[in-house]
PDB file of C-alpha atoms in Angstrom:
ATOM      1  CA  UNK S   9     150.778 155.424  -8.259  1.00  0.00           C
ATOM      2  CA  UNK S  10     152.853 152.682  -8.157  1.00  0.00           C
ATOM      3  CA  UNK S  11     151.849 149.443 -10.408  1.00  0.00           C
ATOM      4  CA  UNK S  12     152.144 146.108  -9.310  1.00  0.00           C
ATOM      5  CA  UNK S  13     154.866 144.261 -11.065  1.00  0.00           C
ATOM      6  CA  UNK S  14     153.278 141.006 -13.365  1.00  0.00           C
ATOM      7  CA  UNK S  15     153.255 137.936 -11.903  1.00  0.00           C
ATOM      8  CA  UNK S  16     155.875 135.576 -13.200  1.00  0.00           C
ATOM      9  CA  UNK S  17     154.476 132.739 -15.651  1.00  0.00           C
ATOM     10  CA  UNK S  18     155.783 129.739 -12.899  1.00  0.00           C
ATOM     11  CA  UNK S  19     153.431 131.723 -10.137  1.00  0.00           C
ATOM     12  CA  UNK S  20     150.268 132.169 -12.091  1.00  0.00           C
ATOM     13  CA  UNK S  21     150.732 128.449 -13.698  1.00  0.00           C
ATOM     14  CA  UNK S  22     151.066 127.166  -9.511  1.00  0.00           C
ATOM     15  CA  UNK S  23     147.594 129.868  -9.121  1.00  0.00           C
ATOM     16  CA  UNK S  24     145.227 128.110 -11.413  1.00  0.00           C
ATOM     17  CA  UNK S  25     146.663 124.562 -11.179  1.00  0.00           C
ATOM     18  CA  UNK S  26     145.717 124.687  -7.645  1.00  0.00           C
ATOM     19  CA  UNK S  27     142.310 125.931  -8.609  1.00  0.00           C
ATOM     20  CA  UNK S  28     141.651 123.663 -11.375  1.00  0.00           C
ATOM     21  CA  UNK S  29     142.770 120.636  -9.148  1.00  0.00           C
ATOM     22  CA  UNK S  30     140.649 122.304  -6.276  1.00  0.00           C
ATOM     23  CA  UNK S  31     137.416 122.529  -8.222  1.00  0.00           C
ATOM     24  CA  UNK S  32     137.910 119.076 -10.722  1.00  0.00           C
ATOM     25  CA  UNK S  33     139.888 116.692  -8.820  1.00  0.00           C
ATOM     26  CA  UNK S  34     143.957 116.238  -9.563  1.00  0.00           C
ATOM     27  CA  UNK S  35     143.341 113.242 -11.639  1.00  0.00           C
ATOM     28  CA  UNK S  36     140.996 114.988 -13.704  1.00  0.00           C
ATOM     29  CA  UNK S  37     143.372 117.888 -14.900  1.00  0.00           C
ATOM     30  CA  UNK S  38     146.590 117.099 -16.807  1.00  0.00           C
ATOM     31  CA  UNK S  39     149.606 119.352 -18.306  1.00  0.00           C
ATOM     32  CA  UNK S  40     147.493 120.076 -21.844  1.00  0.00           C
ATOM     33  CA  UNK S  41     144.167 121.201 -19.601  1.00  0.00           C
ATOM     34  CA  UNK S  42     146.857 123.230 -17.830  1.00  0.00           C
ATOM     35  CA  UNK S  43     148.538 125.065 -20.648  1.00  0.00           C
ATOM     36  CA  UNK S  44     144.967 125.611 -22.223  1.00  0.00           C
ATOM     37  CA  UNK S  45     144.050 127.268 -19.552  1.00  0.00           C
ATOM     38  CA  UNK S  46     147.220 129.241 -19.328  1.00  0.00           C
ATOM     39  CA  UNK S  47     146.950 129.795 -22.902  1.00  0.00           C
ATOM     40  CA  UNK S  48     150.533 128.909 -23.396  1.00  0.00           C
ATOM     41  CA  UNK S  49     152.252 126.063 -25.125  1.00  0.00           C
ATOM     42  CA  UNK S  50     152.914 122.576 -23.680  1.00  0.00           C
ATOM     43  CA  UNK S  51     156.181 123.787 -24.187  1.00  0.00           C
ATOM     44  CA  UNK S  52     156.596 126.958 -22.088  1.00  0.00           C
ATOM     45  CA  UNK S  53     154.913 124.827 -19.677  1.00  0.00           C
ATOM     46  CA  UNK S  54     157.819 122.300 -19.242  1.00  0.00           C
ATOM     47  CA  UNK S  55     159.965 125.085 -19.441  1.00  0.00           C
ATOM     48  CA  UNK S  56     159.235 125.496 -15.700  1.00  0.00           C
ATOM     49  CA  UNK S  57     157.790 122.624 -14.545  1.00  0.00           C
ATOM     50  CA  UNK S  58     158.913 118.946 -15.922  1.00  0.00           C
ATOM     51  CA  UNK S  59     155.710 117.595 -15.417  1.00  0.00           C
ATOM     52  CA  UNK S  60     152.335 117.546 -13.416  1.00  0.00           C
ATOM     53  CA  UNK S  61     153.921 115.881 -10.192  1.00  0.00           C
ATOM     54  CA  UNK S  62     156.556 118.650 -10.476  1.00  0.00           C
ATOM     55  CA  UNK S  63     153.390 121.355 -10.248  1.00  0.00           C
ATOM     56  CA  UNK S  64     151.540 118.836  -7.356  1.00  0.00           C
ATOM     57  CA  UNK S  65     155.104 118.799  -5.394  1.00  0.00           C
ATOM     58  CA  UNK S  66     155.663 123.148  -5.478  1.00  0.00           C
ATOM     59  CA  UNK S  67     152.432 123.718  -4.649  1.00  0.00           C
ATOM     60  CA  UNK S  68     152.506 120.871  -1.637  1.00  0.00           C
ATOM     61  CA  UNK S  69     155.889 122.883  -0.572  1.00  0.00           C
ATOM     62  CA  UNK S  70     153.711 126.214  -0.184  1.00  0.00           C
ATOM     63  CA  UNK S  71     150.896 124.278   1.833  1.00  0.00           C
ATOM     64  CA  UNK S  72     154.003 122.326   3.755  1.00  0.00           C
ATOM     65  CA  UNK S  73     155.600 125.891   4.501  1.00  0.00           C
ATOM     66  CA  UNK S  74     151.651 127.308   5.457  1.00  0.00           C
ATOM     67  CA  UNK S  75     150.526 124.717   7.898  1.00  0.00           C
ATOM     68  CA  UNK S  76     154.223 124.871   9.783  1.00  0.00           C
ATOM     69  CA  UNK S  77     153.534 128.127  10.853  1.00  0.00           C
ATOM     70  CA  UNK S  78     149.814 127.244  11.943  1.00  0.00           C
ATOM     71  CA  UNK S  79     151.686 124.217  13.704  1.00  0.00           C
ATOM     72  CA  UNK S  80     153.493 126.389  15.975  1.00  0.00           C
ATOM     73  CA  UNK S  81     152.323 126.666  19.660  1.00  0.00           C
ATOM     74  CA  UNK S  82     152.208 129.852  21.889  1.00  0.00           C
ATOM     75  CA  UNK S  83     155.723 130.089  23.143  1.00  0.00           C
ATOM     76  CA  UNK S  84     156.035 131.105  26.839  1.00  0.00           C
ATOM     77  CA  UNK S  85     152.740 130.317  28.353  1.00  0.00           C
ATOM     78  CA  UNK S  86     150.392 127.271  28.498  1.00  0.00           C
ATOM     79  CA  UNK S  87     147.448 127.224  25.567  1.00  0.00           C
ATOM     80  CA  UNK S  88     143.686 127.781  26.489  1.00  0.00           C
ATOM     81  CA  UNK S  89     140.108 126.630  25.064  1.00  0.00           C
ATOM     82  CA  UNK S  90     140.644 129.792  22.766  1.00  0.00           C
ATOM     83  CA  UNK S  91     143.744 128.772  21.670  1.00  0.00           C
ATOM     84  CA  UNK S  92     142.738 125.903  20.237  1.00  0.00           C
ATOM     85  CA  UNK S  93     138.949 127.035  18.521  1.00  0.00           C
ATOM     86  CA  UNK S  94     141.824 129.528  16.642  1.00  0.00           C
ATOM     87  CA  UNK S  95     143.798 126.684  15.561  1.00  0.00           C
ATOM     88  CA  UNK S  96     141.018 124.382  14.274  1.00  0.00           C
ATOM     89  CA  UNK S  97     140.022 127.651  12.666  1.00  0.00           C
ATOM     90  CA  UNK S  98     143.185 128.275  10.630  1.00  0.00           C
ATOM     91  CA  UNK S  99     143.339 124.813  10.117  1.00  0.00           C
ATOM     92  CA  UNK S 100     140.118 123.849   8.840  1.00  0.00           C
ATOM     93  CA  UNK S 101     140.961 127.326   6.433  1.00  0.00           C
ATOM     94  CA  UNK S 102     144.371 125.998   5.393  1.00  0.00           C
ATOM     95  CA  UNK S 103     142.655 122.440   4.317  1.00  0.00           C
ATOM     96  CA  UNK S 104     140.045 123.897   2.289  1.00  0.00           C
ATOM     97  CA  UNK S 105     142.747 126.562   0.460  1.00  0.00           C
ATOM     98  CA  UNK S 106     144.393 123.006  -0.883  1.00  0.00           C
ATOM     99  CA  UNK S 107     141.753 120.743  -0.248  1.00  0.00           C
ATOM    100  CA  UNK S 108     142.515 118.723  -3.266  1.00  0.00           C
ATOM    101  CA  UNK S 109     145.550 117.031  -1.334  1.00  0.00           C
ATOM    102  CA  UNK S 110     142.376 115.775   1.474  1.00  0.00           C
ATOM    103  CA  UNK S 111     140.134 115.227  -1.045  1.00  0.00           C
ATOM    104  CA  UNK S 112     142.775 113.154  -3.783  1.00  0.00           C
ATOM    105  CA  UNK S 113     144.768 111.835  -1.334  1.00  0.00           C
ATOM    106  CA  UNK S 114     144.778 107.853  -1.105  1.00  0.00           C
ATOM    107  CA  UNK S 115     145.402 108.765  -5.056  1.00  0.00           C
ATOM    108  CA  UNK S 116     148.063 111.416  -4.403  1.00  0.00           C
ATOM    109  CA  UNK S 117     149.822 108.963  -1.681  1.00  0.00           C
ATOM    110  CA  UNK S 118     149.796 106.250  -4.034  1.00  0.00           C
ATOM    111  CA  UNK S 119     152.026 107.384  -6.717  1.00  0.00           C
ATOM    112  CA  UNK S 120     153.922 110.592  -5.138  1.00  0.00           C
ATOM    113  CA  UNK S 121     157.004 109.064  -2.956  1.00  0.00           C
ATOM    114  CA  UNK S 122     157.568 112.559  -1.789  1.00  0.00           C
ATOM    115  CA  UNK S 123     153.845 113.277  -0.574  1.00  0.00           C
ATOM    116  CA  UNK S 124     153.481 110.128   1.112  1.00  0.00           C
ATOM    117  CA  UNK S 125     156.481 111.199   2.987  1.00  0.00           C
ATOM    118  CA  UNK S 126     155.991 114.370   3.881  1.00  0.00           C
ATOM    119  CA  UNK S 127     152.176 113.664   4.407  1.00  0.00           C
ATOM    120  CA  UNK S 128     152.782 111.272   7.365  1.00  0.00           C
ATOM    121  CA  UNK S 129     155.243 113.577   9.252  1.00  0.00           C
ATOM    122  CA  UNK S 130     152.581 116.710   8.402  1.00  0.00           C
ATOM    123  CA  UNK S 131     149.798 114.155  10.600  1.00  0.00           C
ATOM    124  CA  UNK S 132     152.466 113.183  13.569  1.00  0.00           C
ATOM    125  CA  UNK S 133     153.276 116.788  13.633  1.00  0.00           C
ATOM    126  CA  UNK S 134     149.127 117.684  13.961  1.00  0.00           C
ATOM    127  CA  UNK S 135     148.501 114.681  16.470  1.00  0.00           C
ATOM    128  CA  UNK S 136     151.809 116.013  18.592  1.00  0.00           C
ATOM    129  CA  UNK S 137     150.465 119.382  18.572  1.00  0.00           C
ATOM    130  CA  UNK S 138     146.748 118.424  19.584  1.00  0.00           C
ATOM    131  CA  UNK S 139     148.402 116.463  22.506  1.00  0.00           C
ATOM    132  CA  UNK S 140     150.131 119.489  23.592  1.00  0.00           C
ATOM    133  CA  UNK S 141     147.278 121.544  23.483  1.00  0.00           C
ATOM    134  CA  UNK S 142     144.854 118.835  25.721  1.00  0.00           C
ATOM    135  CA  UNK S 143     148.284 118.333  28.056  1.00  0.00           C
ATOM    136  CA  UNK S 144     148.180 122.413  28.475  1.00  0.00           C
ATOM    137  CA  UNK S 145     144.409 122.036  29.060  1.00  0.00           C
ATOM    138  CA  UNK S 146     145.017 119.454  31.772  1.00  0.00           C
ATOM    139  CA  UNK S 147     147.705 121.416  33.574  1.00  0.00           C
ATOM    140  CA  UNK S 148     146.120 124.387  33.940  1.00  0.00           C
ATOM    141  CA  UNK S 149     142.980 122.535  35.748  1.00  0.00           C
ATOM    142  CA  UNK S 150     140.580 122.958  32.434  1.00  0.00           C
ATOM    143  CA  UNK S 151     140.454 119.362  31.736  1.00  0.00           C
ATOM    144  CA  UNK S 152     140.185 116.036  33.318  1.00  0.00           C
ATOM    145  CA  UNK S 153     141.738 113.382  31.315  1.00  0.00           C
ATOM    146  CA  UNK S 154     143.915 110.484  31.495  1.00  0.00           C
ATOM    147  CA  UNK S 155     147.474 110.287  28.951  1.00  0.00           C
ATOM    148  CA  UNK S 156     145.386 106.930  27.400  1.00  0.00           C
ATOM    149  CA  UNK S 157     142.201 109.486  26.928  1.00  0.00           C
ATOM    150  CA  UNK S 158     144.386 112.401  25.479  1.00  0.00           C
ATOM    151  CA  UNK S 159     146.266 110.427  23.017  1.00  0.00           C
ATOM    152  CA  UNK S 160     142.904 108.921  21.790  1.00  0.00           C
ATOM    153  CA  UNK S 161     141.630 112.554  21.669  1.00  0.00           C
ATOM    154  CA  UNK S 162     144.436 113.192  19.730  1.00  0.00           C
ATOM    155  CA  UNK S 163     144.469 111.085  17.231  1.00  0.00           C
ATOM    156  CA  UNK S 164     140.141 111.719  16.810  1.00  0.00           C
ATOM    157  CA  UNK S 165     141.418 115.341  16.473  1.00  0.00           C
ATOM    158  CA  UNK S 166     143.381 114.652  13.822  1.00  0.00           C
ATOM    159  CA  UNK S 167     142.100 111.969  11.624  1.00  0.00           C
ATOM    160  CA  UNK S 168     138.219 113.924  11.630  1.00  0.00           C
ATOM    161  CA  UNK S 169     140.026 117.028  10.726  1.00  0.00           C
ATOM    162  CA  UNK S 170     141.582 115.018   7.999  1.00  0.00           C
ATOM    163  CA  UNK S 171     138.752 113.247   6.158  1.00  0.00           C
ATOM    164  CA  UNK S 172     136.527 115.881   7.292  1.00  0.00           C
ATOM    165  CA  UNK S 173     136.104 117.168   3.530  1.00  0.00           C
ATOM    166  CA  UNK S 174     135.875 113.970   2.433  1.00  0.00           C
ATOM    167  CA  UNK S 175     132.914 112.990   4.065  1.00  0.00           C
ATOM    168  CA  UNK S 176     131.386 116.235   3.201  1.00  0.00           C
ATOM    169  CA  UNK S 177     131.591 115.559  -0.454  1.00  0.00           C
ATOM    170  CA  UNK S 178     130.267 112.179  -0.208  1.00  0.00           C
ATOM    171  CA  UNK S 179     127.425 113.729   2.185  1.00  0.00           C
ATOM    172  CA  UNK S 180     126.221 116.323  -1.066  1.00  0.00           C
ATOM    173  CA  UNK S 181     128.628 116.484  -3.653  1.00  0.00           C
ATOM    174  CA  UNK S 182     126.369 119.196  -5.708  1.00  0.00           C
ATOM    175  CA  UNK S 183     126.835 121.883  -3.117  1.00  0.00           C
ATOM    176  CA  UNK S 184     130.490 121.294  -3.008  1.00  0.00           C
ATOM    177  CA  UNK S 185     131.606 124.199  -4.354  1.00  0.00           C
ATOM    178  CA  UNK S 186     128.881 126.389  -3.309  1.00  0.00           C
ATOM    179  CA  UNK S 187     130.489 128.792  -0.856  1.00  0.00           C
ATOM    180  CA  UNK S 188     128.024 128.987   1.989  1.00  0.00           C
ATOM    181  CA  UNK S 189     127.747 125.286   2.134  1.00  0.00           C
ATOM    182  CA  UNK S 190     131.323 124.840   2.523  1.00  0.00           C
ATOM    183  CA  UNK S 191     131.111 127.586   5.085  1.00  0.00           C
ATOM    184  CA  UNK S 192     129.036 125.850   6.799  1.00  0.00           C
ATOM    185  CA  UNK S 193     130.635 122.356   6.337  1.00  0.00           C
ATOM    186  CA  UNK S 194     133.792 123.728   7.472  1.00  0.00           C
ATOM    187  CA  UNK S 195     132.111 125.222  10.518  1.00  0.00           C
ATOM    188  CA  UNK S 196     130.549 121.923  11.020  1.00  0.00           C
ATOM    189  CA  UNK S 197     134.128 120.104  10.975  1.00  0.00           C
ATOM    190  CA  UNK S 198     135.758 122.626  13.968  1.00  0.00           C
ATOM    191  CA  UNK S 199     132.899 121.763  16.134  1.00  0.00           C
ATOM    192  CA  UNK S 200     132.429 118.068  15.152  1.00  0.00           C
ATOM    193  CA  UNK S 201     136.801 117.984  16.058  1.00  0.00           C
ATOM    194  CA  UNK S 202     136.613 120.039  19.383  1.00  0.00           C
ATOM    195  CA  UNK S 203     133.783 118.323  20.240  1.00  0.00           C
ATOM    196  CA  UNK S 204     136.068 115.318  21.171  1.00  0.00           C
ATOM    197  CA  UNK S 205     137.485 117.152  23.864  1.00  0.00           C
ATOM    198  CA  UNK S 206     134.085 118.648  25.412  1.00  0.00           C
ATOM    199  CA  UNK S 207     133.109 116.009  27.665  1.00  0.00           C
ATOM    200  CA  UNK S 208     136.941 115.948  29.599  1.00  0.00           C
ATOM    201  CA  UNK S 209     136.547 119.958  29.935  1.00  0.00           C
ATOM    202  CA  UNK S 210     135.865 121.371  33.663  1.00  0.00           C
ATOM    203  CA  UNK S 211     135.334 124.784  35.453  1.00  0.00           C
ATOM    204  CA  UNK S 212     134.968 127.929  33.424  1.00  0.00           C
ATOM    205  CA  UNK S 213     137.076 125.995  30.543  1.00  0.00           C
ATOM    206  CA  UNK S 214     133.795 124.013  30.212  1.00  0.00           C
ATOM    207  CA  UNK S 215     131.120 127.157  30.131  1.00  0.00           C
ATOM    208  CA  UNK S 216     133.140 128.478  27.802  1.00  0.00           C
ATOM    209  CA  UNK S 217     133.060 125.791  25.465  1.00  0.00           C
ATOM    210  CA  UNK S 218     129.404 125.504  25.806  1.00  0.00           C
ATOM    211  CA  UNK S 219     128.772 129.326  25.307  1.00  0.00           C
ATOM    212  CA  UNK S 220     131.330 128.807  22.127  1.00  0.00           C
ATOM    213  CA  UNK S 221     129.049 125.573  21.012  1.00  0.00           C
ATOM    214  CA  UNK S 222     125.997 127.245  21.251  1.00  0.00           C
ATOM    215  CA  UNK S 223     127.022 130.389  19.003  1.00  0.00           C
ATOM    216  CA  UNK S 224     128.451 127.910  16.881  1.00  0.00           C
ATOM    217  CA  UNK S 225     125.247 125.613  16.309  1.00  0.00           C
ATOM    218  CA  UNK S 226     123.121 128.658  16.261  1.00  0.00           C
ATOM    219  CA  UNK S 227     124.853 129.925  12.733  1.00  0.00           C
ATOM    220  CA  UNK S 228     124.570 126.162  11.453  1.00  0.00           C
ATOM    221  CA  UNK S 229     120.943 126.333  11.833  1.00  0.00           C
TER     222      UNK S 229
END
């Protein structure tokens, strides 16, 4: 049987920073917590990475490179109600995977020049493709809305999906890392976002999303 080669030292240093930033906040966890952890020296830690923003800025390239992908729209045919439960799905899965960037962020944005950068375009890029989605909606006769309503429901989308972890934490920050509760916050946070588009929703677009709702709330109970 074939063995898997070892993981270089750069990849399993980007593994558990991620996790340690994850579970104790990015302010909380410096270059010597890192290299503890590791159990390498400070200085095989420089070695590949010059500093902490260095680590915060290769893993934000592999989340930057993740949520492009989960960016891109169905080529060659209009999106549906399904398309876009899927989408807050992988979404909501992709922000909890790096959730320290949601949770840390005013911090992050404050001192990174590259994050606040990249940050904004990453949000124009989420409200762009939420418009799409509730213009697709609209042409195909599954939603009644005006361009004033959708770019409001847009924007909702986005900045709920945002701060959605955020206000989780704040709501019971001892269950935080308990993995059914963040189950259920995170299923919580796709209904609480596509519930901004529920009331605009007509025909069998709309029974749909009510049949979805009600599966959903039933598993929250």
């Amino acid at each position: 049987m074939l063995q898997k080669a070892p993981r270089r030292t750069r990849e399993r240093i980007l593994e558990l920073s991620l996790r340690l930033f994850n579970e104790f906040g990015e302010p909380n966890i410096t270059t010597t917590v890192i290299a503890e952890e590791m159990n390498i020296s400070p200085g095989n830690l420089y070695y590949h990475f010059r500093n902490k923003d260095d680590i915060v800025n290769s893993i934000f390239s592999q989340f930057e490179a993740e949520i492009e992908r989960i960016l891109t729209v169905p080529d060659g045919r209009r999106s549906n109600i399904e398309d876009v439960w899927l989408y807050l799905h992988l979404m909501f899965e992709l922000i909890w995977r790096y959730r320290f960037f949601y949770r840390d962020l005013n911090d992050l944005l404050s001192r990174n020049r590259k994050l606040e950068l990249h940050f904004k375009q990453i949000l124009a890029h989420k409200i762009k493709v939420a418009k799409q989605l509730c213009e697709d909606l609209r042409t195909e006769q599954s939603m009644e809305a005006s361009d004033v309503a959708i770019d409001a429901m847009a924007t909702n989308m986005v900045v709920v999906a945002t701060y959605w972890l955020s206000y989780e934490y704040v709501r019971n920050p001892r269950k935080y890392t308990e993995q059914q509760s963040m189950a259920d916050a995170l299923a919580r946070g796709c209904y609480q976002v596509l519930s901004q588009i529920g009331p605009y929703l007509r025909g069998e677009t709309s029974v749909l999303f009510q049949k979805l709702s009600e599966e959903y709330l039933k598993k929250l109970k």
